[in-house]
Coordinates of C-alpha atoms in Angstrom, one line a residue:
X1 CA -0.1 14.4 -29.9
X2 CA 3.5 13.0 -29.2
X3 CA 5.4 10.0 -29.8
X4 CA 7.8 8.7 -27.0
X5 CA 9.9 5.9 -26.7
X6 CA 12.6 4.6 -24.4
X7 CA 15.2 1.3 -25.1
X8 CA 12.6 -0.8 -23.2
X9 CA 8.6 0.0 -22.6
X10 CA 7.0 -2.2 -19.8
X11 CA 3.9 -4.0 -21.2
X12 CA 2.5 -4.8 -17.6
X13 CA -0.6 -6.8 -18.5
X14 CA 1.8 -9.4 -19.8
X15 CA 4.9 -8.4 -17.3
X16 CA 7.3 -8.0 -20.0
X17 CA 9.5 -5.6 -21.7
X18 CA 8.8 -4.1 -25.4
X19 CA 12.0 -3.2 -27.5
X20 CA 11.4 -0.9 -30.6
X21 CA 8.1 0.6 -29.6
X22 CA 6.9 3.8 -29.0
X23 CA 3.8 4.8 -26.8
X24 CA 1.2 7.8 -28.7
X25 CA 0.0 9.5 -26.4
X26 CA -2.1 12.9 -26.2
X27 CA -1.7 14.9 -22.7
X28 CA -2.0 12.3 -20.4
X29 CA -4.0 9.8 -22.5
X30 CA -2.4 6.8 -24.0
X31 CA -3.8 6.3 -27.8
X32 CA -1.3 3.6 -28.8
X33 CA 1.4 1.2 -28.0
X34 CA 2.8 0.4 -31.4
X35 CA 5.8 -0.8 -32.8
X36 CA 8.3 1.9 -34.1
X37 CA 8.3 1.0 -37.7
X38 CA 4.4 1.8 -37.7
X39 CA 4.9 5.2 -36.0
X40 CA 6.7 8.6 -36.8
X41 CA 10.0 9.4 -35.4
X42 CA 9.5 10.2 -31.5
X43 CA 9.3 13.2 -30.2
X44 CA 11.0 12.0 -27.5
X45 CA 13.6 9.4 -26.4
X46 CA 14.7 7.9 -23.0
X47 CA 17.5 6.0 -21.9
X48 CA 16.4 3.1 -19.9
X49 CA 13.2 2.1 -19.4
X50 CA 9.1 3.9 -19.6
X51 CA 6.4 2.2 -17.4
X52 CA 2.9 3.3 -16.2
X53 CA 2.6 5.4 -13.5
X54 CA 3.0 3.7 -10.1
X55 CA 0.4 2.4 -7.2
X56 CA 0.8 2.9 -3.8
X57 CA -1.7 0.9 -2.0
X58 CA -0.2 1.5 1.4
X59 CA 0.3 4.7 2.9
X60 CA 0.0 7.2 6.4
X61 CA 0.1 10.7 4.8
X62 CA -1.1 12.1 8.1
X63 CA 2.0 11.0 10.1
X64 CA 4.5 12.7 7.2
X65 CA 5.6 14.9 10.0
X66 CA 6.7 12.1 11.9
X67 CA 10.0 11.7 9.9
X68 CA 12.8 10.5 11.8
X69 CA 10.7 11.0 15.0
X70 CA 10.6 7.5 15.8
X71 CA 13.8 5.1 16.1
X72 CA 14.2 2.1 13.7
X73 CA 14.4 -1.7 14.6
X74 CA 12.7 -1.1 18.0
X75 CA 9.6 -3.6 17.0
X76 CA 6.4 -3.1 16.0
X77 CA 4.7 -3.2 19.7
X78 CA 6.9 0.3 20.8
X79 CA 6.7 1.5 17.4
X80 CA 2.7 1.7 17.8
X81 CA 3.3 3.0 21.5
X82 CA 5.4 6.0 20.3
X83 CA 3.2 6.7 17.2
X84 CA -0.1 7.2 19.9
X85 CA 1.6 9.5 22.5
X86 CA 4.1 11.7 19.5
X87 CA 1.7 11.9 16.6
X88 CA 0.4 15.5 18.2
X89 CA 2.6 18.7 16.1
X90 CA 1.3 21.8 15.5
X91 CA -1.4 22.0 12.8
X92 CA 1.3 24.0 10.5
X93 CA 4.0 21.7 10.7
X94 CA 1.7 18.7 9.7
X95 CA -0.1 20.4 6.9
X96 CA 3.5 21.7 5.4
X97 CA 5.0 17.9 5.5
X98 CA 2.0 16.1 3.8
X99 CA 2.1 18.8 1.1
X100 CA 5.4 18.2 0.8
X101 CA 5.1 14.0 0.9
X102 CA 2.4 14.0 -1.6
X103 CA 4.7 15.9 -4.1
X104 CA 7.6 14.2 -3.7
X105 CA 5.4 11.1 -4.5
X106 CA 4.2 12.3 -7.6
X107 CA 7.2 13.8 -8.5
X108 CA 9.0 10.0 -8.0
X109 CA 6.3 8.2 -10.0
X110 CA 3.5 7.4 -8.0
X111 CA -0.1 8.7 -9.6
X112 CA -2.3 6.9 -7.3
X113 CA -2.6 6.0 -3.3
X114 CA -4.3 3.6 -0.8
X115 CA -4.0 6.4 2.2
X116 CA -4.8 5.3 5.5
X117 CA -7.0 8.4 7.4
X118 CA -7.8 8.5 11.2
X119 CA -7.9 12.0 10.5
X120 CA -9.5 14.8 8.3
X121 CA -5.4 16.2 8.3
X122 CA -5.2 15.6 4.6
X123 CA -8.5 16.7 3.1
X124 CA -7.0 20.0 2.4
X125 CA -4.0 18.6 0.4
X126 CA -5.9 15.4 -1.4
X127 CA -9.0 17.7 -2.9
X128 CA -5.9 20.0 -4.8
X129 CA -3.2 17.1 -5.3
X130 CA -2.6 15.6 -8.9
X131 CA -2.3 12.5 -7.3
X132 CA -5.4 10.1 -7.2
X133 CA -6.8 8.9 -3.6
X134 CA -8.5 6.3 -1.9
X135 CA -8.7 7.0 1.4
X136 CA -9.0 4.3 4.1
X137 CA -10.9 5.5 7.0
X138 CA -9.7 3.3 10.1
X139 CA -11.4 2.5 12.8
X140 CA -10.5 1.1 16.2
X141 CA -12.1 0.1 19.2
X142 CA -9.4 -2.0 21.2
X143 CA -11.5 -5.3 20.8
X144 CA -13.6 -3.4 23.6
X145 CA -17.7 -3.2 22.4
X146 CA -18.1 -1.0 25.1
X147 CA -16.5 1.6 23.5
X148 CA -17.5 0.9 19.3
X149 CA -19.9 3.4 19.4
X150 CA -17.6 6.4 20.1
X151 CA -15.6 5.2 17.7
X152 CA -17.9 5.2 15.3
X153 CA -19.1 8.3 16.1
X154 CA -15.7 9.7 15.5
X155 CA -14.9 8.2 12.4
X156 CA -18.0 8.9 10.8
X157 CA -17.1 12.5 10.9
X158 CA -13.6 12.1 9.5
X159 CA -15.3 9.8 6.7
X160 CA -17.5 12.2 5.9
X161 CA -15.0 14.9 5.4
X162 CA -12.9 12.9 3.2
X163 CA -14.3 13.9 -0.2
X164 CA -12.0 11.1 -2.5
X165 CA -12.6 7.5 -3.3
X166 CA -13.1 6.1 0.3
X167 CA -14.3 3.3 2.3
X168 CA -14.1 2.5 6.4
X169 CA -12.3 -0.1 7.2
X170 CA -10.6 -2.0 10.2
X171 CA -7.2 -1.2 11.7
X172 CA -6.1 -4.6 12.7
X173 CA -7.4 -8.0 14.0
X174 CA -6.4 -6.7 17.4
X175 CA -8.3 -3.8 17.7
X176 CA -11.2 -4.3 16.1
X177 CA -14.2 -5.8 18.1
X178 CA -16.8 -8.1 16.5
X179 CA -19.4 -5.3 17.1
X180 CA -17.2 -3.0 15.1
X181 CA -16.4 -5.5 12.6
X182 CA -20.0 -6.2 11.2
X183 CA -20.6 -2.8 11.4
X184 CA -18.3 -1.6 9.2
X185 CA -19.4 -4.4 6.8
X186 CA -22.8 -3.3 7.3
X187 CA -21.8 0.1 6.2
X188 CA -19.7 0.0 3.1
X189 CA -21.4 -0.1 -0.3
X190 CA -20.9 -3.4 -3.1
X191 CA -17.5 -2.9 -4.9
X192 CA -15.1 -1.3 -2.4
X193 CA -11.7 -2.2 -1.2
X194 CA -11.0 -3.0 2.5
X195 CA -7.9 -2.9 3.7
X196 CA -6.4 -4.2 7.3
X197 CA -3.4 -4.5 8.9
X198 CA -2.2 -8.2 8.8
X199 CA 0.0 -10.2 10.9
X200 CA 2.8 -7.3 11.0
X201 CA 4.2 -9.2 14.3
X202 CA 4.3 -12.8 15.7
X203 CA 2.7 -11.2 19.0
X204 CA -0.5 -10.8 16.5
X205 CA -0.6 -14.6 16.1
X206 CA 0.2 -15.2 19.4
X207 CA -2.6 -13.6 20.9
X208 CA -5.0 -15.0 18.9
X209 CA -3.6 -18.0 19.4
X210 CA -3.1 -18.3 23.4
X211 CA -3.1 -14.8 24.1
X212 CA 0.2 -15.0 25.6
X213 CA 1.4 -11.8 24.0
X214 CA 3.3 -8.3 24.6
X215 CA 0.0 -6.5 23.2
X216 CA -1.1 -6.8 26.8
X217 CA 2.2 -4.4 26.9
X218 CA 0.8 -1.6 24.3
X219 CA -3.2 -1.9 25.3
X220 CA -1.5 -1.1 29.0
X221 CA 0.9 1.6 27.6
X222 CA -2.1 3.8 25.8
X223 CA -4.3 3.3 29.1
X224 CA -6.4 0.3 27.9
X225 CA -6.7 -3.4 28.8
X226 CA -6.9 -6.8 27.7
X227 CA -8.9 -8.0 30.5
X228 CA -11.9 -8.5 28.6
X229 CA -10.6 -10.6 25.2
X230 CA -10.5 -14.3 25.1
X231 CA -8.4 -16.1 22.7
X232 CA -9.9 -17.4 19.7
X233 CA -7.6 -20.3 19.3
X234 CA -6.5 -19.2 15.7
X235 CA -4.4 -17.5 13.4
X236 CA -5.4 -13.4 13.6
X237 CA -6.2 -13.9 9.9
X238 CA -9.0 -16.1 10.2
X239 CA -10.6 -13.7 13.3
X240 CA -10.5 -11.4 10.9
X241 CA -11.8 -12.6 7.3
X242 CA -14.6 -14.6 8.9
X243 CA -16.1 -11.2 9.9
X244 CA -15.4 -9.0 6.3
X245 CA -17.1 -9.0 3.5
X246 CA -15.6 -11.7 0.6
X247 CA -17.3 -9.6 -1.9
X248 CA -15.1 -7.2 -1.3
X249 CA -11.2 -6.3 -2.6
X250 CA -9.6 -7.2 0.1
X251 CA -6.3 -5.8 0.9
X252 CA -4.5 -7.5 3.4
X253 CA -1.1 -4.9 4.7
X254 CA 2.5 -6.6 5.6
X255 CA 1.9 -9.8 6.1
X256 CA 5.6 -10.6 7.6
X257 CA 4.1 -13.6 9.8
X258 CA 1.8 -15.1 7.4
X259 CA 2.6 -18.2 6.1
X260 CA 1.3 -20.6 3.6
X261 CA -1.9 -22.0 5.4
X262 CA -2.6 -18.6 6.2
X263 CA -2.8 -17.7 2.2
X264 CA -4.4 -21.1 1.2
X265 CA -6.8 -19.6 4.2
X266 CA -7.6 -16.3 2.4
X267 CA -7.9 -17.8 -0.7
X268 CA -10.5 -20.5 -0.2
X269 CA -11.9 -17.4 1.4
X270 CA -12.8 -15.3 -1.1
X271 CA -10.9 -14.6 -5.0
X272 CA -11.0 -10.7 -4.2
X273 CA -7.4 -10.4 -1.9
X274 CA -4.5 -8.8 -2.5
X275 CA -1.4 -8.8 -0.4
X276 CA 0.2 -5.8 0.1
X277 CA 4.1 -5.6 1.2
X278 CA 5.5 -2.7 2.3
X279 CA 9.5 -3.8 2.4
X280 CA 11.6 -1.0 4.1
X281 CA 9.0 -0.2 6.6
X282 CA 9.2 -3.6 7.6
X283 CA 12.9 -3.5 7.7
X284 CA 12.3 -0.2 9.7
X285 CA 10.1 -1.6 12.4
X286 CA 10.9 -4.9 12.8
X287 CA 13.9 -5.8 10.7
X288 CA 12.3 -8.6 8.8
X289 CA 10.3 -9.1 5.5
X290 CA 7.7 -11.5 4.3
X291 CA 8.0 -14.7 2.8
X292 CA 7.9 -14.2 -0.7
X293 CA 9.0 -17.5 -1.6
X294 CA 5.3 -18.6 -0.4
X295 CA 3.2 -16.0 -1.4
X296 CA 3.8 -16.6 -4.7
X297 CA 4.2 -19.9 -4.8
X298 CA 0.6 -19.6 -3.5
X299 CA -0.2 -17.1 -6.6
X300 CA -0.7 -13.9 -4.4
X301 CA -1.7 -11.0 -6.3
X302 CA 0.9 -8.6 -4.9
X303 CA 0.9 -5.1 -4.1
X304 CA 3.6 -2.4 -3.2
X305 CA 3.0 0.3 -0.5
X306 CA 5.1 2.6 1.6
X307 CA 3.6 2.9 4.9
X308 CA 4.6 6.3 6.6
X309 CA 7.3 8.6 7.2
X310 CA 7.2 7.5 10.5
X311 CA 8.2 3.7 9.4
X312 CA 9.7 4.6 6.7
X313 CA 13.3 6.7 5.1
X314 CA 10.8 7.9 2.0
X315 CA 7.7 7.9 0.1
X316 CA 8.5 6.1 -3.1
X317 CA 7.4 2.8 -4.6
X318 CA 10.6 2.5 -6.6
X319 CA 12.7 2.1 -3.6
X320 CA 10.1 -0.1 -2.0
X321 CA 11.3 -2.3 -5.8
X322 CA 14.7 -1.9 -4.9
X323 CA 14.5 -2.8 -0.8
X324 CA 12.5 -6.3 -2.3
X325 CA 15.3 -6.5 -5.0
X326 CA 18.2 -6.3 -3.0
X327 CA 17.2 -9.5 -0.4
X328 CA 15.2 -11.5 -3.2
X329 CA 17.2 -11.3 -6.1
X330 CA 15.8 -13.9 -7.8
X331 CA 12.2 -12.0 -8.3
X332 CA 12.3 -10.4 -11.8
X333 CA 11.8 -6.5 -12.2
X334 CA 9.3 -7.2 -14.6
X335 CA 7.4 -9.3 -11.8
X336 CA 8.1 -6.5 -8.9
X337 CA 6.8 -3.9 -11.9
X338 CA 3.3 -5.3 -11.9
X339 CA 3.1 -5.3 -8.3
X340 CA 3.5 -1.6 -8.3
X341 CA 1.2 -1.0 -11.4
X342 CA -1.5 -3.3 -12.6
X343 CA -1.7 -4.8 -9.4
X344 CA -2.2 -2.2 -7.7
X345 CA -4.8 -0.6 -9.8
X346 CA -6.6 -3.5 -9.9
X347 CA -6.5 -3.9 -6.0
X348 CA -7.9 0.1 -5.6
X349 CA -9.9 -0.4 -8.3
X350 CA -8.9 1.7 -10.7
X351 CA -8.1 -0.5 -13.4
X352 CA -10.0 1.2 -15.9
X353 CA -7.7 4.2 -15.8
X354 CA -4.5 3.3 -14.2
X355 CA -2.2 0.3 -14.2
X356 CA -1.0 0.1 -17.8
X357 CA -0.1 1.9 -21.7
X358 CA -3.5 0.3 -22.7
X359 CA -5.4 2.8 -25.5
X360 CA -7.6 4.8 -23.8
X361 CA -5.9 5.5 -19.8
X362 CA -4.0 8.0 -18.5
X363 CA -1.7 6.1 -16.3
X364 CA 1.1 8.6 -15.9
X365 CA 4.9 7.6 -17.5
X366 CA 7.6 6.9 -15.3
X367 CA 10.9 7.0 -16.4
X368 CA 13.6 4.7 -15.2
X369 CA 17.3 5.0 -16.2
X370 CA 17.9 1.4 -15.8
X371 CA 18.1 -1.6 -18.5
X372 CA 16.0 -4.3 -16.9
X373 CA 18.7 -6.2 -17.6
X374 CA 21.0 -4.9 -15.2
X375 CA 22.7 -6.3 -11.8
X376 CA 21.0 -5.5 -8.9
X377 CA 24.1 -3.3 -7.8
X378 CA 23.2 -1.2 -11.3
X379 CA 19.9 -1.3 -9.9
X380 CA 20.1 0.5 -6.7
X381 CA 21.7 3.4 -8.1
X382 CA 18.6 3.9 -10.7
X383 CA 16.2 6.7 -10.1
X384 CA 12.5 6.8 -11.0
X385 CA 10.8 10.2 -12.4
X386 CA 7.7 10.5 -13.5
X387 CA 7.6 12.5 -17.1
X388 CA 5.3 15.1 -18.7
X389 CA 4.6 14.6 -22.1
X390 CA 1.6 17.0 -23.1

C-alpha cells in the first residue's frame, strides 16, 4: 500500500479539483480518496496535478506507419483517397510502428482505446499491450448491396481474429448500404458500443442532402461509383441513426458539420450517444473544429480521441486537451478532463473499472505538471505521464 498525493487531485465524477488529499492505492487499485489529515504522510508527492488514467475513444492503430505520409490541410475527400492507395508497407514496418504507438500512448497517460480495425494488423500487439482495447471492426460496402456480402465476408474474419472487447460497426453514412446497416445491427449482442464516422465534411451533408457532392470524386478515385445512390433528402445523421440500434452506446466520431438540430436529432433518438471530437486531426485534415459552443449547450456527453498517425502529429489525449484549449479557452480543464476520463469510460463501457479514483478501480494515474489554474500559454507547455505506484 502507498499513499500519493499531488497539489490538486481531479475528482472527475464531480469535474472538480481536490486540494489536501491523498489517493491510497494498492498496485493499481484505488482503496481511498481521503483527505490528508485522515491519512499517513504520502509516500509520494507531485507537483501539479493527479487524474485517472485517460480514454481514447478514437483511434487507427493500424495506419501508425502512416506518419507524416500524408500532407496536412488537403481536406478530408483526398485525405481518404491517399489513405486507400498508400496504406500498403511492409508487414515489419507496420508491426514495429503500432508497437511503438501503443507505448507511447500508455506511456503519455492513456490506459484504454476505442481502436478502429479493418485489419487483423494489431492482434499481435493488443493481446500483449497493458493498454485496454475495444476494437471497432468497420465495415464498408460503398452504399453498393451488390457488394455487402463480400464485405461481410471479410470482416467477419478480421472480427474474429480480434480477441479484445469488440463490436462491428459502420464506417460512415456514406459507405454503408442499408443491407449492410441492418446487418450489422442484426449481429451485435445487447450492451455494445457502435461507433461511426459522423459528418467529418460538408460534402457528407451535401450528399445526403442533394447529392451534389465531391464524394462522386473519391468513389471515382478508388474505382467505384455513385451511379446507384439516390439522395435521401436529409442530414447524413439521420440516414444513419434511423438504421442503428438506440439501445446501443452510440459513439458518433468528429462531428465538425453537425449542428444543433443535428444533436437535438440524436438525442430524441436515443439517451445512449456520445460525441466524440478528435481536435488536431480535424485541424490536420480539414483545418476546422466542431462547434463546441452547441454541443454543449445541447448537453453532449463528450469524448476525446486521436484518430491516426496518418491525421494526426501524435497519439496522446493530453494534446488533443490542449489543441481544444488553445481555440476554446473558455471550456474549463476540469470540463475537457472528464471528456478524456469518465466520459470516455462510460462511452466504451468500462465504467466499472476505469474513468475515476473511486474505491475499488484501477484507473491508472496520470500526472500533470500544471496547476489547473494556469494560463493557457502555462498550459501548452505541460506534459502528461502516466505514473507507477505499486
Amino acid at each position: 500500500m502507498k499513499v500519493v498525493s499531488a497539489d490538486f487531485i481531479y475528482d472527475s465524477p464531480n469535474a472538480k479539483f481536490l486540494t489536501d488529499h491523498v489517493l491510497i492505492v494498492d498496485g493499481d487499485e484505488i482503496l481511498d480518496l481521503i483527505h490528508k489529515n485522515e491519512a499517513p504522510h504520502p509516500d509520494l508527492f507531485y507537483n501539479g496535478m493527479l487524474c485517472p488514467g485517460f480514454i481514447n475513444t478514437h483511434c487507427h492503430l493500424e495506419l501508425s506507419h502512416m506518419k507524416g505520409v500524408i500532407p496536412s490541410g488537403t481536406g478530408l475527400i483526398n485525405f481518404l483517397q491517399k489513405v486507400v492507395n498508400l496504406r500498403a508497407f511492409p508487414e515489419e514496418v507496420i508491426q514495429e510502428a503500432i508497437s511503438k504507438a501503443d507505448r507511447e500512448m500508455y506511456e503519455s497517460g492513456i490506459v484504454a482505446v476505442g481502436d478502429i480495425s479493418n485489419t487483423v494488423d494489431t492482434v499481435p500487439v493488443k493481446q500483449n499491450s497493458n493498454i485496454q482495447y475495444y476494437t471497432f471492426v468497420e465495415m464498408f460496402d460503398l452504399l453498393n448491396p451488390a457488394i455487402t456480402q463480400l464485405t461481410i465476408d471479410k470482416y467477419i474474419d478480421v472480427f474474429n481474429k480480434h480477441q479484445s472487447l469488440k463490436s462491428l460497426v459502420p464506417h460512415a453514412p456514406y459507405t454503408v448500404s442499408e443491407v449492410l446497416f441492418n446487418y450489422i445491427k442484426k449481429e451485435n449482442k445487447p450492451n455494445q458500443t457502435i461507433s461511426i464516422h459522423n459528418q467529418e465534411v460538408k460534402d457528407e451533408n451535401d450528399l445526403f442532402l442533394s447529392g451534389d457532392s465531391r464524394f462522386g470524386e473519391f468513389f471515382n478515385g478508388i474505382g467505384a461509383s455513385l451511379d446507384h445512390f439516390i439522395p435521401t433528402g436529409t442530414r447524413s445523421i439521420k440516414y444513419a441513426l434511423e438504421k442503428m440500434d438506440p439501445s446501443q452506446r452510440t459513439l458518433l466520431v468528429h462531428n465538425t458539420m453537425s449542428i444543433k438540430e443535428d444533436v437535438q436529432y440524436a438525442h430524441d433518438w436515443s439517451s445512449n450517444v456520445y460525441w466524440c471530437t478528435c481536435p488536431n486531426a480535424n485541424l490536420y485534415i480539414e483545418n476546422r473544429l466542431p462547434d463546441y459552443q452547441t454541443l454543449m449547450a445541447e448537453n453532449a456527453r463528450m469524448t476525446l480521441g486521436t484518430d491516426s498517425l496518418s491525421s494526426n502529429w501524435q497519439l496522446n489525449i493530453w494534446e488533443e486537451i490542449k489543441a481544444v484549449k488553445k481555440y476554446n479557452d473558455y471550456i474549463p480543464i476540469s470540463e475537457l478532463l472528464s471528456w478524456a476520463t469518465i466520459n470516455g469510460a462510460e462511452a466504451l463501457g468500462l465504467r466499472s473499472t476505469l474513468g475515476s479514483f473511486e474505491k475499488g478501480k484501477r484507473p491508472g494515474i496520470v500526472h500533470i505538471d500544471l496547476d489547473p489554474s494556469a494560463s493557457t500559454f502555462e498550459l501548452m507547455k505541460s506534459e502528461s505521464k502516466l505514473i507507477l505506484t505499486g
